[in-house]
XYZ file of C-alpha atoms in Angstrom:
769
model
C 0.000 0.000 0.000
C 1.233 3.462 -0.876
C 1.047 6.078 1.888
C 2.791 9.239 0.644
C 1.650 11.495 -2.199
C 2.670 14.919 -3.468
C 0.097 17.694 -3.135
C -0.397 17.593 -6.916
C -1.369 13.906 -6.811
C -4.193 14.019 -4.275
C -7.675 15.481 -4.261
C -8.527 18.577 -2.318
C -11.780 16.840 -1.378
C -10.179 13.910 0.447
C -9.657 14.889 4.118
C -10.757 11.386 5.167
C -7.333 10.033 4.110
C -4.921 12.934 4.339
C -6.529 15.110 7.009
C -7.857 18.641 6.736
C -4.490 20.322 6.256
C -3.239 17.877 3.615
C -6.464 18.070 1.610
C -6.545 21.865 1.825
C -2.927 22.252 0.710
C -3.669 19.995 -2.267
C -6.646 22.163 -3.202
C -4.640 25.376 -2.852
C -1.894 23.878 -5.011
C -4.456 22.910 -7.641
C -5.648 26.537 -7.668
C -2.158 27.584 -8.726
C -1.420 29.509 -5.554
C 2.172 29.823 -4.261
C 2.135 26.919 -1.794
C 5.558 25.553 -0.759
C 5.869 22.191 -2.501
C 5.317 19.192 -0.332
C 3.789 15.795 0.426
C 0.878 14.417 2.407
C 1.169 11.237 4.488
C -1.990 9.120 4.648
C -3.454 8.695 8.153
C -3.275 4.944 7.564
C 0.541 5.252 7.699
C 0.427 5.788 11.479
C -0.404 3.464 14.344
C 0.284 3.594 18.082
C 1.671 7.126 17.857
C 4.224 6.486 15.102
C 4.861 5.452 11.521
C 4.283 1.867 10.459
C 7.464 0.123 9.301
C 6.262 -0.047 5.699
C 5.373 3.656 5.761
C 8.729 4.515 7.311
C 10.549 2.691 4.484
C 8.498 4.620 1.932
C 9.329 7.896 3.688
C 13.055 6.999 3.727
C 12.909 6.500 -0.035
C 11.198 9.879 -0.476
C 13.719 11.641 1.762
C 16.622 10.289 -0.306
C 15.311 12.293 -3.240
C 14.882 15.567 -1.345
C 17.402 18.353 -1.718
C 19.848 18.708 1.196
C 20.028 22.438 0.410
C 16.593 22.958 1.944
C 15.122 22.390 5.364
C 11.544 21.237 5.848
C 8.395 21.783 7.872
C 6.645 18.703 9.270
C 3.116 19.483 10.378
C 0.126 17.556 11.637
C -2.844 16.845 9.378
C -5.353 15.171 11.670
C -8.590 13.922 10.124
C -10.647 16.450 12.119
C -8.115 19.269 11.869
C -8.665 22.449 9.812
C -12.219 21.443 8.901
C -15.656 23.013 9.127
C -16.278 21.756 12.641
C -12.935 22.313 14.352
C -9.586 23.905 13.540
C -7.339 22.462 16.318
C -5.185 25.547 15.605
C -1.896 25.250 17.547
C -3.026 22.073 19.309
C -0.907 19.499 17.469
C 2.865 19.621 17.227
C 4.546 21.449 14.351
C 8.243 21.065 13.501
C 9.901 23.746 11.359
C 13.353 24.194 9.845
C 13.868 20.411 10.000
C 16.925 18.919 8.321
C 16.359 16.147 5.799
C 17.822 13.449 8.067
C 15.483 14.452 10.941
C 12.197 14.231 9.020
C 11.235 10.722 10.237
C 11.696 11.567 13.912
C 9.795 14.822 13.353
C 6.896 12.915 11.757
C 6.749 10.524 14.721
C 6.819 13.438 17.154
C 3.938 15.086 15.317
C 1.944 11.834 15.430
C 2.579 11.413 19.156
C 1.121 14.884 19.816
C -2.338 13.459 19.059
C -2.271 12.077 22.619
C -1.247 15.346 24.210
C -3.342 16.999 26.916
C -3.635 20.082 24.688
C -5.325 18.125 21.893
C -7.572 16.174 24.252
C -8.798 19.337 25.961
C -9.562 20.984 22.620
C -11.474 17.915 21.458
C -13.483 17.798 24.689
C -14.372 21.489 24.619
C -15.335 21.503 20.922
C -16.962 18.079 20.768
C -14.661 17.200 17.863
C -13.289 13.747 17.124
C -9.471 13.579 17.355
C -9.044 10.012 16.140
C -6.762 9.576 13.158
C -3.795 11.706 12.174
C -1.856 12.238 8.978
C 1.044 14.609 8.348
C 2.432 16.961 5.718
C 6.054 17.583 4.757
C 6.839 20.865 2.998
C 9.893 22.785 1.936
C 10.437 25.269 4.740
C 10.358 28.925 3.731
C 12.202 31.078 6.270
C 9.773 33.933 6.806
C 10.453 37.607 6.998
C 6.802 38.073 8.019
C 4.191 35.430 8.863
C 0.603 35.734 9.942
C -3.085 35.063 9.391
C -5.952 36.725 7.521
C -9.648 36.321 8.285
C -11.765 36.995 5.180
C -14.694 37.886 7.465
C -14.998 39.095 11.046
C -15.007 35.880 13.153
C -17.454 37.425 15.639
C -19.957 39.514 13.633
C -19.538 37.681 10.330
C -19.162 40.948 8.404
C -17.397 40.341 5.084
C -16.827 43.964 4.139
C -13.378 44.007 5.753
C -10.631 41.376 5.905
C -8.648 41.543 9.124
C -5.166 40.163 9.699
C -2.093 40.245 11.863
C 1.509 39.180 11.568
C 4.774 38.747 13.410
C 8.330 39.061 12.192
C 9.698 35.576 11.756
C 7.760 32.309 11.969
C 3.992 32.371 12.231
C 3.684 29.430 14.589
C 4.398 31.839 17.430
C 1.365 33.853 16.331
C -0.973 30.856 15.955
C 0.091 29.483 19.354
C -0.170 32.917 21.003
C 3.497 33.184 21.967
C 4.070 36.573 20.287
C 2.151 39.823 20.040
C 1.265 40.819 16.500
C 0.962 43.789 14.176
C -2.612 44.277 12.971
C -3.789 45.279 9.491
C -6.948 45.178 7.379
C -8.168 45.237 3.779
C -11.343 46.816 2.434
C -12.745 43.648 0.915
C -15.157 45.354 -1.490
C -12.491 47.482 -3.199
C -8.858 47.013 -2.301
C -7.489 49.393 0.311
C -4.827 48.579 2.913
C -4.698 49.863 6.462
C -1.692 48.916 8.590
C 2.042 49.216 9.093
C 4.066 50.636 6.229
C 6.710 47.892 6.464
C 4.221 45.335 5.130
C 2.402 47.489 2.582
C 4.387 46.378 -0.472
C 3.236 42.764 0.070
C -0.341 43.587 1.048
C -2.020 43.750 -2.373
C -0.610 40.378 -3.437
C -1.820 38.783 -0.192
C -5.245 40.404 -0.668
C -5.496 38.895 -4.151
C -4.656 35.401 -2.900
C -7.100 35.660 0.023
C -9.879 36.796 -2.322
C -9.205 33.802 -4.598
C -9.356 31.423 -1.648
C -12.571 32.925 -0.280
C -14.218 32.604 -3.697
C -12.974 29.061 -4.252
C -14.261 27.778 -0.900
C -17.406 29.906 -0.973
C -17.232 30.674 2.754
C -15.306 32.831 5.258
C -11.742 31.539 5.605
C -8.869 31.661 8.102
C -5.659 31.813 6.031
C -2.054 31.335 7.170
C 0.650 32.961 5.053
C 4.311 33.972 5.048
C 6.632 36.333 3.172
C 10.049 34.907 2.347
C 12.698 36.460 0.072
C 10.142 39.012 -1.085
C 7.538 36.414 -2.124
C 4.116 35.825 -0.520
C 3.350 32.159 0.236
C 0.091 30.534 1.334
C 0.685 28.004 4.106
C -2.848 26.911 4.986
C -6.546 27.799 4.642
C -9.355 26.566 6.836
C -13.019 27.594 7.341
C -13.657 30.063 10.188
C -15.314 27.638 12.576
C -17.240 30.366 14.427
C -19.092 31.142 11.154
C -20.488 27.712 10.498
C -23.551 27.366 8.260
C -24.354 23.661 8.518
C -23.446 20.443 10.258
C -24.173 18.115 7.355
C -24.311 14.923 9.412
C -27.189 16.139 11.580
C -28.737 18.701 9.163
C -28.220 21.450 11.720
C -28.415 24.444 9.397
C -28.562 28.173 10.083
C -27.282 30.481 7.348
C -27.600 33.535 9.578
C -24.623 32.242 11.598
C -22.323 31.988 8.558
C -21.870 35.712 8.019
C -23.499 39.091 8.394
C -26.367 39.033 5.887
C -29.847 40.423 5.373
C -32.256 37.551 4.756
C -35.761 38.023 3.351
C -38.710 35.714 2.792
C -40.046 37.833 -0.082
C -40.684 35.585 -3.130
C -38.948 32.611 -1.468
C -41.439 32.563 1.413
C -44.409 32.109 -0.896
C -42.716 29.237 -2.735
C -41.640 27.293 0.349
C -44.452 27.351 2.876
C -42.845 24.887 5.283
C -39.276 23.893 6.245
C -37.502 21.983 3.504
C -36.161 18.473 3.934
C -32.426 17.673 3.751
C -32.926 16.423 0.180
C -34.670 19.605 -0.989
C -32.047 21.701 0.794
C -29.284 19.901 -1.107
C -31.022 20.332 -4.473
C -31.462 24.066 -3.853
C -27.736 24.221 -3.050
C -26.990 22.510 -6.382
C -29.220 24.985 -8.227
C -27.610 28.016 -6.557
C -24.140 26.675 -7.373
C -25.187 26.069 -10.985
C -26.261 29.725 -11.194
C -22.982 30.946 -9.706
C -24.881 32.377 -6.726
C -23.991 30.262 -3.664
C -26.405 30.764 -0.745
C -28.726 32.946 -2.873
C -31.456 30.767 -1.382
C -30.256 30.571 2.201
C -31.705 28.516 5.017
C -32.473 29.049 8.698
C -33.488 25.850 10.499
C -35.146 24.497 7.382
C -36.923 27.709 6.418
C -35.645 29.123 3.089
C -34.751 32.810 2.720
C -33.589 34.997 -0.134
C -30.147 36.298 0.787
C -30.442 39.975 -0.147
C -26.725 40.421 0.547
C -25.997 38.019 -2.323
C -28.314 39.928 -4.685
C -26.934 43.360 -3.793
C -23.308 42.202 -3.847
C -23.874 40.728 -7.322
C -25.360 43.999 -8.595
C -22.400 45.980 -7.240
C -19.973 43.493 -8.807
C -21.739 44.083 -12.135
C -21.070 47.825 -11.887
C -24.051 49.331 -10.081
C -23.389 51.827 -7.314
C -24.345 50.913 -3.761
C -26.792 53.840 -3.721
C -28.540 52.507 -6.836
C -28.614 48.982 -5.429
C -30.101 50.045 -2.106
C -32.790 51.956 -4.019
C -33.724 48.967 -6.172
C -33.859 46.551 -3.248
C -37.174 48.151 -2.261
C -38.724 46.649 -5.395
C -37.589 43.216 -4.232
C -38.113 43.306 -0.470
C -40.136 46.460 0.187
C -39.146 49.220 2.592
C -36.399 48.203 4.998
C -36.614 49.163 8.677
C -35.114 52.553 9.471
C -31.326 52.450 9.708
C -30.988 48.993 8.160
C -28.636 48.662 5.194
C -27.869 45.503 3.283
C -24.492 44.040 4.360
C -22.273 43.522 1.325
C -19.398 41.196 0.460
C -17.046 40.760 -2.515
C -18.990 38.716 -5.076
C -17.251 36.225 -7.382
C -18.463 37.777 -10.633
C -16.201 35.618 -12.821
C -17.776 32.420 -11.522
C -21.263 33.906 -11.954
C -20.637 34.820 -15.591
C -19.070 31.432 -16.294
C -22.035 29.578 -14.792
C -24.601 31.755 -16.542
C -22.934 31.272 -19.937
C -23.136 27.544 -19.379
C -26.860 27.678 -18.562
C -27.721 30.112 -21.345
C -25.740 28.593 -24.159
C -25.264 24.933 -23.294
C -28.158 23.546 -21.289
C -26.391 20.175 -21.200
C -23.100 18.547 -22.115
C -24.191 18.575 -25.756
C -24.993 22.100 -26.862
C -28.561 22.654 -27.996
C -29.451 24.696 -31.051
C -31.866 27.604 -30.763
C -34.595 25.468 -32.331
C -33.922 22.609 -29.900
C -34.076 24.989 -26.930
C -37.419 26.318 -28.160
C -38.783 22.796 -28.611
C -37.529 21.777 -25.169
C -39.227 24.794 -23.561
C -42.521 24.074 -25.311
C -42.480 20.369 -24.462
C -40.797 20.435 -21.043
C -43.865 19.070 -19.255
C -44.331 16.198 -21.677
C -40.607 15.368 -21.546
C -40.806 15.219 -17.741
C -43.841 12.906 -17.934
C -41.944 10.607 -20.303
C -38.956 10.469 -17.970
C -41.234 9.713 -15.016
C -42.752 6.767 -16.880
C -39.259 5.480 -17.620
C -38.124 5.885 -13.983
C -41.009 3.770 -12.718
C -39.881 0.853 -14.883
C -36.190 0.854 -13.912
C -35.391 -2.466 -12.172
C -32.278 -1.810 -10.087
C -29.806 0.674 -8.614
C -27.388 0.556 -11.546
C -30.045 1.345 -14.154
C -31.435 4.169 -11.995
C -27.935 5.605 -11.480
C -27.211 5.408 -15.214
C -30.563 7.060 -15.963
C -29.590 10.117 -13.926
C -26.137 10.371 -15.483
C -27.394 9.987 -19.068
C -30.820 11.668 -18.925
C -31.797 13.137 -15.555
C -28.803 15.439 -15.199
C -29.248 16.771 -18.734
C -32.952 17.397 -18.157
C -32.167 19.299 -14.950
C -29.532 21.458 -16.666
C -31.757 22.174 -19.670
C -34.704 22.968 -17.376
C -32.642 25.466 -15.368
C -31.501 27.082 -18.602
C -35.116 27.331 -19.779
C -36.257 28.835 -16.486
C -33.435 31.389 -16.376
C -33.767 32.342 -20.033
C -37.510 32.336 -19.454
C -39.358 35.244 -20.974
C -39.038 38.991 -21.152
C -40.223 40.042 -17.688
C -39.198 43.694 -17.985
C -42.763 44.846 -18.901
C -43.846 43.616 -15.452
C -41.695 46.267 -13.779
C -42.175 49.383 -15.906
C -45.682 49.194 -17.344
C -47.645 50.503 -14.380
C -45.370 53.537 -13.937
C -45.598 54.389 -17.643
C -49.387 54.264 -17.447
C -49.487 56.242 -14.183
C -47.422 59.033 -15.716
C -50.097 59.416 -18.409
C -53.440 58.671 -16.766
C -52.860 58.636 -13.009
C -52.436 55.800 -10.523
C -56.088 54.759 -10.203
C -56.695 54.119 -13.914
C -53.216 52.563 -14.246
C -54.096 50.047 -11.505
C -57.279 49.120 -13.359
C -55.413 48.663 -16.647
C -52.969 46.296 -14.953
C -55.798 44.152 -13.550
C -57.955 41.675 -15.423
C -56.245 41.682 -18.807
C -53.657 38.950 -18.347
C -55.924 36.153 -19.529
C -55.919 32.706 -17.917
C -52.613 32.360 -16.069
C -51.195 29.002 -14.977
C -51.674 29.884 -11.305
C -55.407 30.411 -11.953
C -55.961 27.124 -13.798
C -56.450 24.853 -10.752
C -59.608 26.837 -9.946
C -60.873 27.793 -13.396
C -60.336 24.374 -14.967
C -61.947 22.652 -11.995
C -65.221 24.298 -13.027
C -64.619 23.037 -16.566
C -64.398 19.495 -15.177
C -67.643 20.041 -13.264
C -69.505 21.298 -16.356
C -68.068 18.510 -18.535
C -65.945 20.597 -20.921
C -62.714 19.066 -19.555
C -62.056 15.462 -18.519
C -60.599 14.532 -15.160
C -57.611 12.985 -16.943
C -56.895 16.256 -18.748
C -57.243 18.192 -15.490
C -54.761 15.900 -13.735
C -52.269 16.364 -16.578
C -52.627 20.171 -16.527
C -52.922 20.801 -12.761
C -51.925 17.635 -10.915
C -48.433 18.954 -10.193
C -49.518 22.257 -8.618
C -49.846 22.403 -4.836
C -48.958 24.372 -1.727
C -45.674 22.463 -1.260
C -44.923 21.877 -4.927
C -41.188 22.606 -4.551
C -40.689 20.313 -1.530
C -39.453 16.955 -2.793
C -40.743 14.986 0.205
C -44.313 16.290 -0.257
C -46.656 14.224 -2.465
C -48.130 15.915 -5.524
C -51.911 15.946 -6.004
C -51.656 13.577 -8.987
C -50.299 10.891 -6.635
C -53.605 10.747 -4.700
C -56.387 8.474 -5.988
C -58.910 10.990 -4.594
C -57.662 13.796 -6.872
C -59.493 15.747 -8.224
C -62.767 14.369 -6.810
C -61.963 15.824 -3.386
C -61.573 19.322 -4.869
C -64.722 18.997 -6.979
C -66.813 18.191 -3.917
C -65.356 21.127 -1.937
C -65.914 23.538 -4.826
C -69.536 22.495 -5.285
C -70.172 23.112 -1.568
C -68.649 26.604 -1.750
C -71.114 27.817 -4.363
C -68.400 29.989 -5.941
C -68.479 30.771 -9.654
C -64.890 31.474 -10.643
C -65.584 32.003 -14.347
C -68.148 34.659 -13.475
C -65.647 36.425 -11.173
C -63.097 36.316 -13.959
C -65.578 37.618 -16.567
C -66.662 40.484 -14.307
C -63.052 41.531 -13.749
C -62.306 41.283 -17.479
C -65.343 43.450 -18.185
C -64.041 46.081 -15.752
C -60.661 45.873 -17.490
C -62.212 46.387 -20.941
C -64.111 49.381 -19.585
C -60.866 50.880 -18.306
C -59.207 50.358 -21.699
C -62.112 52.100 -23.392
C -61.934 55.011 -20.939
C -58.181 55.453 -21.515
C -58.624 55.495 -25.295
C -61.387 58.069 -25.010
C -59.153 60.278 -22.858
C -55.976 59.738 -24.903
C -56.981 58.688 -28.443
C -53.478 59.265 -29.830
C -52.135 56.705 -27.356
C -54.581 53.947 -28.373
C -52.158 51.856 -30.442
C -49.396 52.429 -27.903
C -51.716 51.154 -25.161
C -52.541 47.998 -27.135
C -48.848 47.230 -27.625
C -48.002 47.997 -24.006
C -50.796 45.872 -22.564
C -49.996 43.028 -24.948
C -46.378 42.999 -23.743
C -47.588 43.153 -20.126
C -49.970 40.248 -20.722
C -47.299 38.088 -22.396
C -44.808 38.794 -19.620
C -47.367 37.724 -16.990
C -48.349 34.634 -18.955
C -44.762 33.629 -19.691
C -43.583 34.077 -16.104
C -46.390 31.900 -14.737
C -45.913 29.288 -17.452
C -42.185 28.977 -16.749
C -42.923 28.549 -13.041
C -45.400 25.747 -13.795
C -42.887 24.007 -16.061
C -40.224 24.382 -13.380
C -42.367 22.367 -10.984
C -42.237 19.511 -13.503
C -38.480 19.288 -12.886
C -39.202 18.705 -9.202
C -41.850 16.102 -10.102
C -39.265 14.154 -12.101
C -36.728 14.397 -9.281
C -39.270 13.266 -6.690
C -40.161 10.208 -8.785
C -36.457 9.434 -9.198
C -35.925 9.632 -5.444
C -39.048 7.609 -4.614
C -37.741 4.860 -6.866
C -34.328 5.042 -5.167
C -36.005 4.737 -1.757
C -38.061 1.784 -2.946
C -35.129 -0.089 -4.490
C -33.081 0.336 -1.306
C -35.936 -0.432 1.128
C -35.732 2.932 2.914
C -38.915 4.493 1.526
C -39.406 8.164 2.339
C -36.210 8.184 4.412
C -34.521 8.902 1.080
C -35.550 12.538 1.638
C -33.398 12.646 4.788
C -30.338 12.152 2.603
C -28.633 14.744 0.396
C -28.771 14.263 -3.351
C -25.099 13.307 -3.640
C -25.677 10.687 -0.920
C -28.673 9.271 -2.814
C -26.451 8.900 -5.875
C -23.800 7.267 -3.670
C -26.434 4.854 -2.353
C -27.321 3.837 -5.913
C -23.609 3.242 -6.466
C -23.281 0.998 -3.409
C -22.199 3.488 -0.712
C -24.525 3.118 2.289
C -22.423 5.119 4.762
C -24.826 8.102 4.794
C -27.693 5.960 6.130
C -26.258 6.162 9.648
C -27.060 9.911 9.670
C -30.779 9.457 9.031
C -31.841 9.225 12.736
C -29.975 12.459 13.622
C -31.422 14.301 10.654
C -34.930 13.105 11.441
C -34.647 14.661 14.911
C -33.462 17.971 13.412
C -36.117 18.042 10.701
C -38.968 17.207 13.074
C -37.805 20.068 15.295
C -37.776 22.421 12.306
C -41.326 21.378 11.378
C -42.474 22.308 14.900
C -41.280 25.925 14.569
C -43.696 28.679 13.513
C -42.757 30.848 10.508
C -39.694 32.940 11.367
C -39.513 36.732 10.834
C -39.816 38.012 7.268
C -36.528 39.911 7.570
C -33.478 38.731 9.542
C -30.432 40.954 9.980
C -27.318 39.187 11.245
C -27.430 36.231 13.622
C -30.758 34.618 14.517
C -31.450 32.097 17.271
C -35.016 30.729 16.877
C -35.284 29.540 20.478
C -34.181 32.933 21.800
C -36.703 34.630 19.479
C -39.531 32.378 20.669
C -38.675 33.088 24.318
C -39.500 36.783 23.825
C -42.840 37.990 25.223
C -44.174 38.997 21.804
C -41.890 37.692 19.039
C -41.965 39.960 16.008
C -42.785 38.382 12.668
C -41.739 41.366 10.556
C -38.090 41.956 11.488
C -35.392 40.546 13.755
C -31.937 41.808 14.642
C -29.697 41.443 17.666
C -28.548 45.002 16.970
C -30.679 47.890 18.187
C -32.087 49.758 15.185
C -34.798 51.535 17.187
C -37.565 50.438 14.840
C -40.564 49.546 17.022
C -43.505 47.632 15.579
C -45.498 50.115 13.548
C -49.252 50.344 14.064
C -49.526 51.425 10.415
C -50.020 48.648 7.905
C -48.694 49.570 4.497
C -47.501 47.480 1.603
C -47.530 47.183 -2.161
C -50.778 47.853 -4.028
C -51.663 44.309 -5.031
C -55.112 44.642 -6.589
C -57.370 47.696 -6.744
C -60.540 48.032 -4.704
C -61.653 49.125 -1.241
C -63.291 46.759 1.231
C -64.180 46.956 4.930
C -64.533 43.733 6.899
C -63.269 41.480 9.653
C -59.944 39.712 9.288
C -58.949 36.123 9.842
C -55.239 35.603 10.465
C -54.046 32.244 9.110
C -50.374 31.279 9.265
C -50.305 27.981 7.336
C -52.050 26.594 4.267
C -53.332 23.528 6.113
C -55.623 25.883 8.074
C -56.760 27.921 5.069
C -60.159 26.204 5.156
C -60.914 28.172 8.363
C -61.497 31.268 6.211
C -65.207 32.120 6.136
C -67.156 33.711 3.309
C -66.657 37.490 3.246
C -63.715 37.604 5.667
C -60.451 39.341 4.867
C -57.583 36.860 4.638
C -54.396 37.860 6.485
C -51.429 35.517 5.980
C -47.622 35.575 5.966
C -47.766 34.712 2.254
C -49.871 32.736 -0.199
C -49.086 30.522 -3.140
C -51.021 28.396 -5.595
C -52.116 26.033 -2.815
C -54.122 28.836 -1.212
C -55.973 29.745 -4.413
C -58.925 27.445 -3.659
C -60.007 29.705 -0.765
C -59.548 33.026 -2.605
C -63.187 33.176 -3.796
C -64.307 33.355 -0.137
C -62.040 36.311 0.649
C -63.372 39.868 0.576
C -59.736 41.029 0.408
C -56.218 39.674 0.909
C -53.378 41.053 3.073
C -49.925 39.441 3.247
C -46.683 40.083 5.137
C -44.520 38.814 2.303
C -44.895 39.770 -1.318
C -44.518 42.344 -4.033
C -46.608 43.417 -7.037
C -45.486 40.239 -8.836
C -46.260 37.837 -5.990
C -48.862 35.095 -6.273
C -51.414 36.868 -4.078
C -51.178 40.082 -6.110
C -51.378 38.432 -9.536
C -54.309 36.119 -8.805
C -56.206 38.739 -6.786
C -55.907 41.222 -9.684
C -57.284 38.755 -12.197
C -60.192 37.736 -9.938
C -60.967 41.318 -8.843
C -60.161 40.783 -5.144
C -58.652 43.860 -3.410
C -55.177 43.048 -2.052
C -52.289 44.669 -0.198
C -49.106 42.591 -0.210
C -45.676 42.795 1.411
C -46.882 44.662 4.515
C -44.265 43.025 6.714
C -46.209 43.467 9.945
C -49.820 42.482 9.159
C -49.762 39.180 11.064
C -47.998 40.942 13.959
C -50.407 43.874 14.266
C -53.727 42.261 13.319
C -55.698 39.640 15.218
C -58.590 37.523 13.994
C -61.812 39.513 14.341
C -60.261 42.975 13.871
C -62.251 45.292 11.626
C -60.151 46.874 8.864
C -60.495 48.769 5.618
C -58.315 47.541 2.770
C -57.381 50.041 0.061
C -55.781 47.881 -2.610
C -55.055 50.759 -4.977
C -52.983 52.668 -2.395
C -51.501 49.669 -0.578
C -52.896 50.753 2.790
C -54.797 48.880 5.529
C -56.611 50.967 8.137
C -57.703 49.452 11.454
C -61.239 50.580 12.338
C -61.963 51.427 15.955
C-alpha cells in the first residue's frame, strides 16, 4: 500500500485520508497559488503514535530524493483538523526548519502529539473527534513576516473588511499565542490597505490570494501565510469555525450564523411554505451553485430565505453603485426598517458569468441549437412525464444511477436554462409607472388588472369548473394541474396527482362553496375592458401604444407563470427518481433525509450516509415544529431565543438595536385595486386555510397556488410577504379581489376579528376602531 503522495497527486476533497491540512494544501496547489511544494502522508501510515514500518521505508525513499540544500516543515494533518467543525489551531505539534535526516523523527513526534493533553482538551471542549492523524512535509520557507488573515470578522460575520495580523519571523508563534502581532486590514469590497508601512508592499498580493481562496471555498476563511525572500506564500486555509452554516451529518443548518447578511422571505417565502427536507435543501444548493450564486437561497433551520446580501453584492460586482442597489432593493423586499442597510461582500463575478454562460448557451453537455431549446421549452412538461414513466420501470440501482447520469442530469440542466432564459419580464416592472405618468395611478391600476388572460396559477380553480360542467375530462385536469400544490417545490411532499382521490376531493369542496370562478373572472375582465375604453377616449393618440403595451404586459405575466409551472415539472421528475431510489433500497421516504449526492452514492453501493438518518430526522422534526420565522433577519438569529420573547416579532429581527418599534400602520404594495371593509382572519399555514369564512379578509404571511382554492371566499387579501409580482397580487388582480401585499407586519399587528379597511389601490390597511 502506498502512503505518501505529493500535493499535486491528491484530491482537495479527500480529508478522510490525508486530514484537513493535507487536503486543503492539495486544493490550494491545484488553484495555482504559491504553496511551498510538499507531500501528504496518509493517516493509515500511522499506528500507536508512530509510523508503520512499511510507511517509514516509503518515507526513507522519499527523503533520499529531497534536496539537502533545503530544510523542511513537518506538520500535523489530523482527520478532524482544519475542517468546518474544528480547527485544532496550535493544538498538534509542528516542527519547522527540520533537516532532511530528521524528518522521520519529526513525523513521529507530530503523530505522538495526538495524545497530548492540549489536543484532548480541545477535542473535549469543541466536541470534535481527534481520532486519526496524517502529516504533511513541505519545503520550509524562512519567513520575513508570517501571519493570518480572516476573510470575514469571526465574531460579527461581516465580510466587508478582511482583518489580519503578523509577526516578524515564523507564524507558529502567532498561531500558538506566543508573540504579540501587528494588525492590518483590507477593504474587501475594493482594495485598500490599512496597517504598518513595512508590510504594505506585500499587502495587495496577499489580498489577491485571500480573495481567490474565499471565492474558491465559498465561505469565510482563516488563512495562514508567510513572506520569504520578497515572495508571498500561502501556508494553509481553513473555514472560520465560528461562522459555520451547517453540520451536514445532523442537518443542523442556520445560514444567519455563517456571516453578516440580510435575509428576506419575499418571493422565497411564498414558494416554500414549510421547512424543507435535507434532500430539498441539497437540491437548492446545487441549483444556486449552478447559477454561480452560492447561498442565494439561504436557510435558517429548514426555512428558506432569499439572501439579499448576495443579490446586492452581485449587482455591485456588475457595476451598479451601492446607492442605486439600495434603491432597487425596495422593489424586491419592500421598505427596509429605518437604519438597516444591506451588508455587502465581494462577489465572485467571474464564476457567476461562467455559470450563466453555461446555462444560457449549453443547457447540457451537448450544446442545444436555438430550435432545440425552443422545442424543449414548449415540451418540457411532456418530456418530464416521459422520464417519469421510464423511472417507474427501472429495475435496479445501476439502471437508476445510469438514468440520472445519461438523462436526468441533462434534463435538470436544460430545465434550469429554460427557467433562467424564461421570458421577457421587464414589462412587469415598468408598465404601471408608464401608465401612471399618463393617466394617473387609479386608472393605471385598473389597466394592470384583469387583462392577463388565464394564467397558470389560476388554472387549478378555473379548470376545476370546466371538469364540473363537462368541458374538460378529469384525466386532462390531472395532466394540466396535478403537479400544482402548496408544497410543490418540496421533494418529500406528495403531488396531487399521486392521490387516488384527486381531483374528486376538490370537486366536492368547490360544489359546496357555491363559488363561480368564471363569473368572477368575466366580471373583472369586463371592468378591465371598460378601463381600456376610458383610456382610449381620454388619450386617443395613445390607443395603439396602449394595445402594444398591454400586450407585452400580458405576455410577460403569462410567460412568467408558465415557466414557473414548467419548473415544478423538474421537481416532479426528481421526486419520482428519489421515490424509486427509496423503494429499491428499502428505505422508503427516508430517502428525503439524505442529500442528493448521498442518494447517488447509495445507488452506487455506498450506504455510509444511512447512519445519519436518525440524527437528521430529529433535526427536521424540530424544524417542522417551529412557527414561521420573521420576514426579515439581519445578522445572527437564534429561533429559540426569538420564541422566548414575550411577543416575538414576525416582521423583522436583529440582535442590533435599530430603534424600529412595531409600527401600528399597515402599508404594503398595491396588489389589486378596490376598497373593502370587513373582519380579518389571520391564518399562518395553508393547512388551516379552510378556516377562512365567506366574506372575511384573509391575512397571511404569504400565499401561493395552494391557497388559491379559498380566494373566492375572501373579501380582500393582506400578506406580510410579497410584491406586485407575488402570487397573491397576480391572482387577486385577475379575480378582482382587493389586495395589499408585502406589509411586513400584518400578522404581527392584526388579530382575527379585527375590523379593517383595505385600500388595494394605495396599498394601505386601516384598522377601524
